[in-house]
Amino acid sequence: MAERTSSTPLVFAHYMLIMQPKYGDYSKDIKLAKQVGIDAFAVNYGGWDVDWTQHEAQLNRFYKTAEQLDFRLFLSIDTTSVKDPSMIINLSNACASSPAQLTMNGAIVLSSFQTDPPAWNWQTDVLDKINSPVLLLPGTLSDDAAALFSNDIPGAGPFTWVHPSATAVKEHSTDVALASERDRTGKVWMAGIAPWFFTHLSSDKNWAHAQDDKIFVDRWASLLTRKPDFIEIVTWNDWSESSYIGPPGSSTPGTSDVYWASADHSAFRAMTKAFIKAFKAGRDSVTVDEADEGVYMFYRRQPAGAVGASDPLPPPSDAESLKDKVFAVSLLSEPAEITLTSGDSAPVPWTAPAGLEKTSHSWGYGAQVLQARRRDKVIADKVGAAIVAQLDMYDGNVVAV
């Protein structure tokens, strides 16, 4: 793989190193990521109750596997748990010599996840002490575009996570401001995009996301017009927050620890391929080749306001923003006939156009059936998990097939 330049549009996926793949084998995840056009994993280094010696050994194994498969990695330092800047320096120096390390313009790429600015100064305490040039993309939850692109912030430019409290309208306006500041300053912008967000771990961590169905497909479509320099999918494998596009149950701690993470998100991963192609081609919208056609649906398995029958927790925050709908997404090279049968509701047929279309439909209790055909060609014939009036435990995650 040739060295990248900072002007090359690239797509990454945030990989939680603490979520170890079965048998410590990263090859399946790497191969799946390559299939949809992901250029590198941003390896989230850190987490609560981490055995740092073991964590570093896992990172080394990840890099060795990536080397064998001609794939790229870069560190994304979790500053909520990494507190010693010397750890970042030593890891960066060690990874710099690996053929799997992502580099741009002769500099190693380094990023972070941070909810607040870290205790250290990125420039004097970290970058000045790393032996190689560094392209730093520090993470942020701020939506202050002017401040993020100011000269007071170290690094090449910000990595903006999905903003936790933002509606889709607010996220869009923030993206517009970020793109404008990027153009004005000539810095780099890496935009984060998530397929979904939901968690239900405790009274302190019990939330959904106000962007609901607009968080992924609509945001991808918007970002194609805003043209960030890089896009990072958050995440590949964070089961606890339902933000994964990787296959559920493929790592530990896995879905046994968070019951909602058994839901299939393969449709999000499949859709990603078409969006990545459009992004890398510099297009403002998605054009679909026949080989990449697909019709998908995603939905929650229960009403947003239904309390779990045996659940000690209430519905999550932002549950009032969630729509009790089935969402269908078509990516077509030419029009096709689609029919959705949602549980006990009557079948709903429509003709979907070429390109990208997302529609919403009232749901009925029972299995969800999605079919699509064009003349004699069957494009989709899917049966999804049943929607029910109440589950034993609240589930705000989506099935995406």
Tab-separated table of C-alpha atoms in Angstrom:
chain	number	residue	atom	x	y	z
A	1	MET	CA	0.000	0.000	0.000
A	2	ALA	CA	1.485	3.339	-1.063
A	3	GLU	CA	2.034	6.066	1.504
A	4	ARG	CA	-0.926	8.387	1.795
A	5	THR	CA	-0.970	12.146	1.586
A	6	SER	CA	-3.144	14.390	3.709
A	7	SER	CA	-5.121	15.263	0.563
A	8	THR	CA	-6.178	11.645	-0.021
A	9	PRO	CA	-9.750	10.991	1.226
A	10	LEU	CA	-9.532	8.086	3.640
A	11	VAL	CA	-12.007	6.217	5.827
A	12	PHE	CA	-11.129	4.632	9.149
A	13	ALA	CA	-12.995	2.653	11.789
A	14	HIS	CA	-12.528	3.044	15.540
A	15	TYR	CA	-11.446	-0.304	16.993
A	16	MET	CA	-11.761	-0.959	20.727
A	17	LEU	CA	-8.583	-2.876	21.597
A	18	ILE	CA	-10.090	-3.830	24.934
A	19	MET	CA	-12.722	-5.817	22.994
A	20	GLN	CA	-10.446	-8.677	22.043
A	21	PRO	CA	-11.323	-10.904	19.060
A	22	LYS	CA	-11.741	-14.594	19.698
A	23	TYR	CA	-8.390	-16.355	20.079
A	24	GLY	CA	-6.664	-12.989	19.613
A	25	ASP	CA	-7.164	-13.306	15.842
A	26	TYR	CA	-7.624	-9.905	14.201
A	27	SER	CA	-7.571	-11.257	10.654
A	28	LYS	CA	-11.347	-11.624	10.238
A	29	ASP	CA	-12.018	-8.025	11.240
A	30	ILE	CA	-9.247	-6.737	8.984
A	31	LYS	CA	-10.513	-8.706	5.992
A	32	LEU	CA	-14.101	-7.506	6.505
A	33	ALA	CA	-12.916	-3.907	6.811
A	34	LYS	CA	-10.885	-4.157	3.613
A	35	GLN	CA	-13.884	-5.598	1.754
A	36	VAL	CA	-15.903	-2.408	2.279
A	37	GLY	CA	-13.036	-0.003	1.598
A	38	ILE	CA	-11.915	0.934	5.122
A	39	ASP	CA	-8.287	2.067	4.955
A	40	ALA	CA	-7.202	1.628	8.574
A	41	PHE	CA	-8.335	0.933	12.096
A	42	ALA	CA	-7.920	3.695	14.658
A	43	VAL	CA	-6.923	1.518	17.597
A	44	ASN	CA	-8.516	2.797	20.797
A	45	TYR	CA	-5.734	2.326	23.330
A	46	GLY	CA	-7.004	2.322	26.903
A	47	GLY	CA	-10.102	1.580	28.918
A	48	TRP	CA	-11.111	0.972	32.479
A	49	ASP	CA	-9.332	-1.708	34.538
A	50	VAL	CA	-6.792	-2.344	31.786
A	51	ASP	CA	-3.804	-4.592	32.354
A	52	TRP	CA	-1.344	-2.328	30.525
A	53	THR	CA	1.267	-5.027	29.963
A	54	GLN	CA	-1.343	-7.264	28.386
A	55	HIS	CA	-2.814	-4.348	26.451
A	56	GLU	CA	0.547	-3.540	24.870
A	57	ALA	CA	1.051	-7.188	23.918
A	58	GLN	CA	-2.369	-7.171	22.247
A	59	LEU	CA	-1.434	-4.031	20.318
A	60	ASN	CA	1.782	-5.668	19.115
A	61	ARG	CA	-0.157	-8.714	17.912
A	62	PHE	CA	-2.637	-6.454	16.116
A	63	TYR	CA	0.185	-4.697	14.265
A	64	LYS	CA	1.810	-8.022	13.304
A	65	THR	CA	-1.477	-9.285	11.842
A	66	ALA	CA	-2.025	-6.031	9.959
A	67	GLU	CA	1.482	-6.300	8.498
A	68	GLN	CA	0.689	-9.770	7.168
A	69	LEU	CA	-2.545	-8.556	5.543
A	70	ASP	CA	-1.175	-5.264	4.148
A	71	PHE	CA	-3.498	-3.197	6.301
A	72	ARG	CA	-2.913	-0.022	8.275
A	73	LEU	CA	-3.405	0.934	11.909
A	74	PHE	CA	-2.845	4.027	14.004
A	75	LEU	CA	-3.181	4.775	17.683
A	76	SER	CA	-6.199	6.560	19.105
A	77	ILE	CA	-5.291	7.293	22.708
A	78	ASP	CA	-8.176	7.047	25.157
A	79	THR	CA	-7.345	10.011	27.359
A	80	THR	CA	-10.065	9.103	29.851
A	81	SER	CA	-7.795	6.261	31.019
A	82	VAL	CA	-4.290	6.950	29.680
A	83	LYS	CA	-2.799	9.493	32.064
A	84	ASP	CA	0.946	9.215	31.406
A	85	PRO	CA	2.199	10.956	28.241
A	86	SER	CA	5.366	8.837	28.276
A	87	MET	CA	3.164	5.857	27.411
A	88	ILE	CA	2.055	7.632	24.218
A	89	ILE	CA	5.646	8.523	23.331
A	90	ASN	CA	6.933	4.978	23.813
A	91	LEU	CA	4.039	3.382	21.918
A	92	SER	CA	4.343	5.833	19.035
A	93	ASN	CA	8.079	5.226	18.715
A	94	ALA	CA	7.532	1.452	18.760
A	95	CYS	CA	4.717	1.513	16.190
A	96	ALA	CA	6.491	3.932	13.849
A	97	SER	CA	8.783	1.209	12.495
A	98	SER	CA	5.931	-1.149	11.617
A	99	PRO	CA	4.919	-1.406	7.945
A	100	ALA	CA	1.329	-1.448	9.250
A	101	GLN	CA	1.605	2.034	10.770
A	102	LEU	CA	-0.469	4.551	8.814
A	103	THR	CA	1.693	7.422	7.606
A	104	MET	CA	0.917	10.549	5.611
A	105	ASN	CA	3.511	12.808	4.031
A	106	GLY	CA	6.203	10.998	5.998
A	107	ALA	CA	4.440	11.466	9.354
A	108	ILE	CA	2.859	8.796	11.528
A	109	VAL	CA	-0.828	9.336	12.236
A	110	LEU	CA	-1.874	9.693	15.876
A	111	SER	CA	-5.334	10.473	17.234
A	112	SER	CA	-7.271	10.360	20.480
A	113	PHE	CA	-10.621	9.920	22.102
A	114	GLN	CA	-11.124	12.568	24.725
A	115	THR	CA	-14.136	13.976	26.514
A	116	ASP	CA	-12.042	16.825	27.957
A	117	PRO	CA	-8.588	18.170	27.097
A	118	PRO	CA	-5.901	15.923	28.630
A	119	ALA	CA	-3.668	17.031	31.495
A	120	TRP	CA	-0.627	17.166	29.205
A	121	ASN	CA	0.293	19.563	26.438
A	122	TRP	CA	0.195	17.635	23.168
A	123	GLN	CA	3.021	19.638	21.594
A	124	THR	CA	5.602	19.941	24.353
A	125	ASP	CA	4.830	16.806	26.360
A	126	VAL	CA	4.187	14.387	23.478
A	127	LEU	CA	4.849	15.479	19.884
A	128	ASP	CA	8.233	17.087	20.567
A	129	LYS	CA	9.424	13.852	22.208
A	130	ILE	CA	8.368	11.350	19.534
A	131	ASN	CA	11.235	10.383	17.231
A	132	SER	CA	9.155	10.656	14.043
A	133	PRO	CA	7.104	13.458	12.514
A	134	VAL	CA	3.482	13.134	13.672
A	135	LEU	CA	0.178	14.066	12.079
A	136	LEU	CA	-1.990	14.534	15.158
A	137	LEU	CA	-5.785	14.462	14.929
A	138	PRO	CA	-6.926	15.030	18.526
A	139	GLY	CA	-10.450	13.951	19.361
A	140	THR	CA	-13.052	16.345	20.665
A	141	LEU	CA	-16.698	16.544	21.661
A	142	SER	CA	-16.745	20.322	21.188
A	143	ASP	CA	-18.961	21.877	18.534
A	144	ASP	CA	-17.116	25.228	18.548
A	145	ALA	CA	-15.716	25.156	15.017
A	146	ALA	CA	-13.716	28.385	15.263
A	147	ALA	CA	-11.988	27.284	18.464
A	148	LEU	CA	-11.220	23.806	17.125
A	149	PHE	CA	-9.402	25.233	14.099
A	150	SER	CA	-7.575	27.977	15.979
A	151	ASN	CA	-3.780	28.007	16.125
A	152	ASP	CA	-4.000	27.413	19.880
A	153	ILE	CA	-5.043	23.797	19.286
A	154	PRO	CA	-2.059	21.539	18.486
A	155	GLY	CA	-2.131	19.080	15.632
A	156	ALA	CA	-3.114	18.977	11.994
A	157	GLY	CA	-6.805	19.450	12.778
A	158	PRO	CA	-9.618	18.037	14.898
A	159	PHE	CA	-11.257	14.644	14.974
A	160	THR	CA	-14.872	15.486	15.797
A	161	TRP	CA	-16.810	12.684	17.457
A	162	VAL	CA	-20.591	12.433	17.069
A	163	HIS	CA	-21.925	15.053	19.449
A	164	PRO	CA	-23.838	13.298	22.255
A	165	SER	CA	-26.659	15.814	22.734
A	166	ALA	CA	-27.012	17.071	19.168
A	167	THR	CA	-30.097	16.630	17.036
A	168	ALA	CA	-29.592	15.836	13.355
A	169	VAL	CA	-30.267	19.497	12.505
A	170	LYS	CA	-27.662	20.672	15.030
A	171	GLU	CA	-25.100	18.079	13.857
A	172	HIS	CA	-25.574	19.242	10.277
A	173	SER	CA	-25.092	22.917	11.166
A	174	THR	CA	-21.955	21.995	13.126
A	175	ASP	CA	-20.610	20.085	10.118
A	176	VAL	CA	-21.241	23.123	7.902
A	177	ALA	CA	-19.289	25.328	10.329
A	178	LEU	CA	-16.452	22.794	10.616
A	179	ALA	CA	-16.131	22.526	6.839
A	180	SER	CA	-16.054	26.308	6.548
A	181	GLU	CA	-13.330	26.666	9.182
A	182	ARG	CA	-11.328	23.855	7.586
A	183	ASP	CA	-11.461	25.686	4.248
A	184	ARG	CA	-10.556	29.000	5.868
A	185	THR	CA	-7.582	27.722	7.856
A	186	GLY	CA	-6.273	25.023	5.523
A	187	LYS	CA	-6.174	22.550	8.406
A	188	VAL	CA	-7.414	18.962	8.310
A	189	TRP	CA	-10.815	17.758	9.521
A	190	MET	CA	-11.652	14.173	10.431
A	191	ALA	CA	-15.389	13.644	10.951
A	192	GLY	CA	-16.768	10.871	13.117
A	193	ILE	CA	-19.907	9.009	12.049
A	194	ALA	CA	-21.795	6.332	13.974
A	195	PRO	CA	-24.315	3.701	12.848
A	196	TRP	CA	-26.221	3.916	16.126
A	197	PHE	CA	-25.904	4.810	19.804
A	198	PHE	CA	-27.671	3.176	22.753
A	199	THR	CA	-26.584	1.896	26.130
A	200	HIS	CA	-28.459	0.684	29.194
A	201	LEU	CA	-25.778	-0.234	31.711
A	202	SER	CA	-26.807	1.755	34.779
A	203	SER	CA	-28.734	4.776	35.975
A	204	ASP	CA	-25.671	6.870	35.067
A	205	LYS	CA	-25.228	5.308	31.638
A	206	ASN	CA	-28.674	4.884	30.143
A	207	TRP	CA	-29.122	6.800	26.913
A	208	ALA	CA	-30.175	6.701	23.288
A	209	HIS	CA	-29.366	9.374	20.698
A	210	ALA	CA	-31.633	12.169	19.514
A	211	GLN	CA	-30.476	11.771	15.892
A	212	ASP	CA	-32.296	8.410	15.741
A	213	ASP	CA	-32.622	7.163	12.155
A	214	LYS	CA	-30.745	10.179	10.745
A	215	ILE	CA	-27.487	9.371	12.518
A	216	PHE	CA	-25.957	7.199	9.765
A	217	VAL	CA	-27.504	7.189	6.290
A	218	ASP	CA	-28.579	10.842	6.358
A	219	ARG	CA	-25.264	11.921	7.871
A	220	TRP	CA	-23.238	10.023	5.276
A	221	ALA	CA	-25.235	11.779	2.555
A	222	SER	CA	-24.577	15.136	4.213
A	223	LEU	CA	-20.853	14.522	4.720
A	224	LEU	CA	-20.454	13.711	1.021
A	225	THR	CA	-21.306	17.360	0.352
A	226	ARG	CA	-19.205	18.733	3.246
A	227	LYS	CA	-16.150	16.686	2.182
A	228	PRO	CA	-14.130	16.217	5.365
A	229	ASP	CA	-10.543	15.154	4.722
A	230	PHE	CA	-11.091	11.877	6.556
A	231	ILE	CA	-14.066	10.030	8.015
A	232	GLU	CA	-13.831	7.751	11.029
A	233	ILE	CA	-16.656	5.301	11.679
A	234	VAL	CA	-17.270	5.107	15.407
A	235	THR	CA	-17.079	2.244	15.886
A	236	TRP	CA	-16.143	-1.191	14.615
A	237	ASN	CA	-16.753	-3.040	17.867
A	238	ASP	CA	-18.054	-1.009	20.806
A	239	TRP	CA	-20.815	-3.418	21.762
A	240	SER	CA	-21.713	-1.604	24.979
A	241	GLU	CA	-22.812	1.549	23.125
A	242	SER	CA	-24.439	-0.218	20.114
A	243	SER	CA	-22.165	1.721	17.765
A	244	TYR	CA	-20.622	-1.271	15.994
A	245	ILE	CA	-20.549	-2.189	12.310
A	246	GLY	CA	-18.502	-5.331	12.951
A	247	PRO	CA	-20.121	-8.746	13.466
A	248	PRO	CA	-21.591	-9.074	16.992
A	249	GLY	CA	-20.156	-11.681	19.319
A	250	SER	CA	-16.780	-11.622	17.600
A	251	SER	CA	-14.832	-10.337	20.600
A	252	THR	CA	-14.747	-10.368	24.374
A	253	PRO	CA	-16.031	-8.729	26.481
A	254	GLY	CA	-18.782	-9.439	24.032
A	255	THR	CA	-22.492	-9.707	23.687
A	256	SER	CA	-22.978	-11.841	26.798
A	257	ASP	CA	-22.114	-8.750	28.838
A	258	VAL	CA	-24.468	-6.410	26.981
A	259	TYR	CA	-27.560	-8.293	25.843
A	260	TRP	CA	-28.578	-5.660	23.289
A	261	ALA	CA	-25.345	-6.144	21.318
A	262	SER	CA	-26.464	-9.436	19.801
A	263	ALA	CA	-28.366	-7.438	17.163
A	264	ASP	CA	-27.156	-7.815	13.593
A	265	HIS	CA	-25.660	-4.601	12.147
A	266	SER	CA	-24.426	-6.142	8.901
A	267	ALA	CA	-26.571	-3.770	6.824
A	268	PHE	CA	-24.647	-0.784	8.168
A	269	ARG	CA	-21.385	-2.413	7.144
A	270	ALA	CA	-22.757	-3.288	3.689
A	271	MET	CA	-24.053	0.245	3.087
A	272	THR	CA	-20.674	1.634	4.062
A	273	LYS	CA	-19.082	0.274	0.897
A	274	ALA	CA	-21.194	2.477	-1.389
A	275	PHE	CA	-20.699	5.561	0.782
A	276	ILE	CA	-16.930	5.041	0.913
A	277	LYS	CA	-16.731	4.693	-2.870
A	278	ALA	CA	-18.610	7.954	-3.315
A	279	PHE	CA	-16.491	9.737	-0.692
A	280	LYS	CA	-13.184	8.635	-2.197
A	281	ALA	CA	-14.369	9.584	-5.696
A	282	GLY	CA	-15.234	13.091	-4.473
A	283	ARG	CA	-18.888	12.721	-5.437
A	284	ASP	CA	-21.691	14.668	-3.732
A	285	SER	CA	-24.082	11.710	-3.895
A	286	VAL	CA	-24.021	7.933	-4.145
A	287	THR	CA	-23.849	6.227	-7.521
A	288	VAL	CA	-24.406	2.476	-7.296
A	289	ASP	CA	-22.831	-0.191	-9.497
A	290	GLU	CA	-24.955	-3.258	-10.135
A	291	ALA	CA	-22.461	-5.420	-8.236
A	292	ASP	CA	-22.920	-3.245	-5.135
A	293	GLU	CA	-26.728	-3.121	-5.118
A	294	GLY	CA	-28.542	-3.789	-1.882
A	295	VAL	CA	-31.815	-3.142	-0.077
A	296	TYR	CA	-31.766	-3.021	3.714
A	297	MET	CA	-33.927	-2.292	6.728
A	298	PHE	CA	-33.253	-1.258	10.296
A	299	TYR	CA	-35.538	-0.901	13.297
A	300	ARG	CA	-35.791	-1.363	17.055
A	301	ARG	CA	-37.492	-4.483	18.379
A	302	GLN	CA	-39.774	-2.646	20.812
A	303	PRO	CA	-41.600	0.677	21.213
A	304	ALA	CA	-39.385	3.507	22.406
A	305	GLY	CA	-41.433	4.157	25.520
A	306	ALA	CA	-42.031	0.547	26.633
A	307	VAL	CA	-40.426	-0.263	29.989
A	308	GLY	CA	-38.816	-3.698	30.219
A	309	ALA	CA	-40.990	-6.187	32.099
A	310	SER	CA	-38.138	-7.098	34.485
A	311	ASP	CA	-35.992	-4.024	33.976
A	312	PRO	CA	-34.953	-1.958	37.007
A	313	LEU	CA	-34.082	0.981	34.750
A	314	PRO	CA	-36.451	3.362	32.963
A	315	PRO	CA	-36.264	3.966	29.208
A	316	PRO	CA	-33.099	5.816	28.191
A	317	SER	CA	-32.689	9.551	27.860
A	318	ASP	CA	-33.697	10.773	24.390
A	319	ALA	CA	-36.173	7.874	24.079
A	320	GLU	CA	-38.790	10.504	23.233
A	321	SER	CA	-36.814	11.310	20.063
A	322	LEU	CA	-36.954	7.731	18.761
A	323	LYS	CA	-39.509	6.885	16.073
A	324	ASP	CA	-41.417	3.601	16.162
A	325	LYS	CA	-40.793	2.949	12.482
A	326	VAL	CA	-39.095	0.515	10.141
A	327	PHE	CA	-36.564	2.264	7.928
A	328	ALA	CA	-35.761	0.891	4.484
A	329	VAL	CA	-32.625	1.863	2.580
A	330	SER	CA	-32.123	1.074	-1.092
A	331	LEU	CA	-28.866	1.388	-3.019
A	332	LEU	CA	-29.733	0.592	-6.628
A	333	SER	CA	-28.185	0.856	-10.079
A	334	GLU	CA	-31.676	1.293	-11.557
A	335	PRO	CA	-35.235	1.348	-10.167
A	336	ALA	CA	-36.664	-1.734	-8.475
A	337	GLU	CA	-39.914	-2.875	-6.857
A	338	ILE	CA	-39.764	-3.163	-3.066
A	339	THR	CA	-42.283	-4.591	-0.610
A	340	LEU	CA	-42.105	-4.328	3.162
A	341	THR	CA	-44.368	-6.479	5.308
A	342	SER	CA	-44.060	-5.342	8.891
A	343	GLY	CA	-45.451	-7.989	11.195
A	344	ASP	CA	-49.248	-8.085	11.173
A	345	SER	CA	-49.529	-4.986	8.950
A	346	ALA	CA	-50.520	-5.169	5.296
A	347	PRO	CA	-47.665	-5.320	2.763
A	348	VAL	CA	-46.433	-1.915	1.574
A	349	PRO	CA	-45.109	-1.844	-2.005
A	350	TRP	CA	-43.234	0.982	-3.736
A	351	THR	CA	-40.841	1.647	-6.585
A	352	ALA	CA	-37.413	2.757	-5.427
A	353	PRO	CA	-35.302	4.928	-7.742
A	354	ALA	CA	-31.710	4.430	-8.806
A	355	GLY	CA	-29.153	5.617	-6.278
A	356	LEU	CA	-29.798	6.068	-2.560
A	357	GLU	CA	-33.245	6.238	-0.987
A	358	LYS	CA	-34.274	5.964	2.665
A	359	THR	CA	-37.942	5.619	3.597
A	360	SER	CA	-39.812	5.139	6.872
A	361	HIS	CA	-42.827	2.925	7.452
A	362	SER	CA	-45.262	2.268	10.283
A	363	TRP	CA	-44.507	-0.989	11.984
A	364	GLY	CA	-46.597	-3.974	13.000
A	365	TYR	CA	-45.800	-6.556	15.653
A	366	GLY	CA	-44.187	-9.715	14.343
A	367	ALA	CA	-41.410	-10.621	11.907
A	368	GLN	CA	-40.209	-8.004	9.414
A	369	VAL	CA	-40.043	-9.065	5.760
A	370	LEU	CA	-38.301	-7.029	3.056
A	371	GLN	CA	-38.312	-8.056	-0.584
A	372	ALA	CA	-36.947	-6.336	-3.677
A	373	ARG	CA	-36.863	-7.387	-7.297
A	374	ARG	CA	-36.317	-5.993	-10.735
A	375	ARG	CA	-37.952	-8.012	-13.485
A	376	ASP	CA	-36.672	-11.556	-12.836
A	377	LYS	CA	-33.824	-10.526	-10.547
A	378	VAL	CA	-34.271	-10.915	-6.771
A	379	ILE	CA	-32.287	-8.137	-5.102
A	380	ALA	CA	-33.403	-8.769	-1.525
A	381	ASP	CA	-35.475	-11.334	0.332
A	382	LYS	CA	-34.978	-10.795	4.049
A	383	VAL	CA	-36.728	-11.757	7.250
A	384	GLY	CA	-35.770	-9.757	10.326
A	385	ALA	CA	-36.359	-10.380	14.013
A	386	ALA	CA	-39.857	-9.769	15.349
A	387	ILE	CA	-40.996	-6.470	16.828
A	388	VAL	CA	-42.917	-6.986	20.077
A	389	ALA	CA	-44.907	-4.756	22.429
A	390	GLN	CA	-42.590	-5.374	25.377
A	391	LEU	CA	-39.308	-7.154	26.098
A	392	ASP	CA	-38.083	-8.463	29.408
A	393	MET	CA	-35.271	-5.882	29.351
A	394	TYR	CA	-35.359	-2.600	27.445
A	395	ASP	CA	-33.596	-2.747	24.072
A	396	GLY	CA	-32.941	0.473	22.185
A	397	ASN	CA	-30.475	-1.065	19.760
A	398	VAL	CA	-31.524	-1.702	16.163
A	399	VAL	CA	-31.587	-4.758	13.936
A	400	ALA	CA	-29.973	-3.766	10.620
A	401	VAL	CA	-30.220	-6.409	7.882
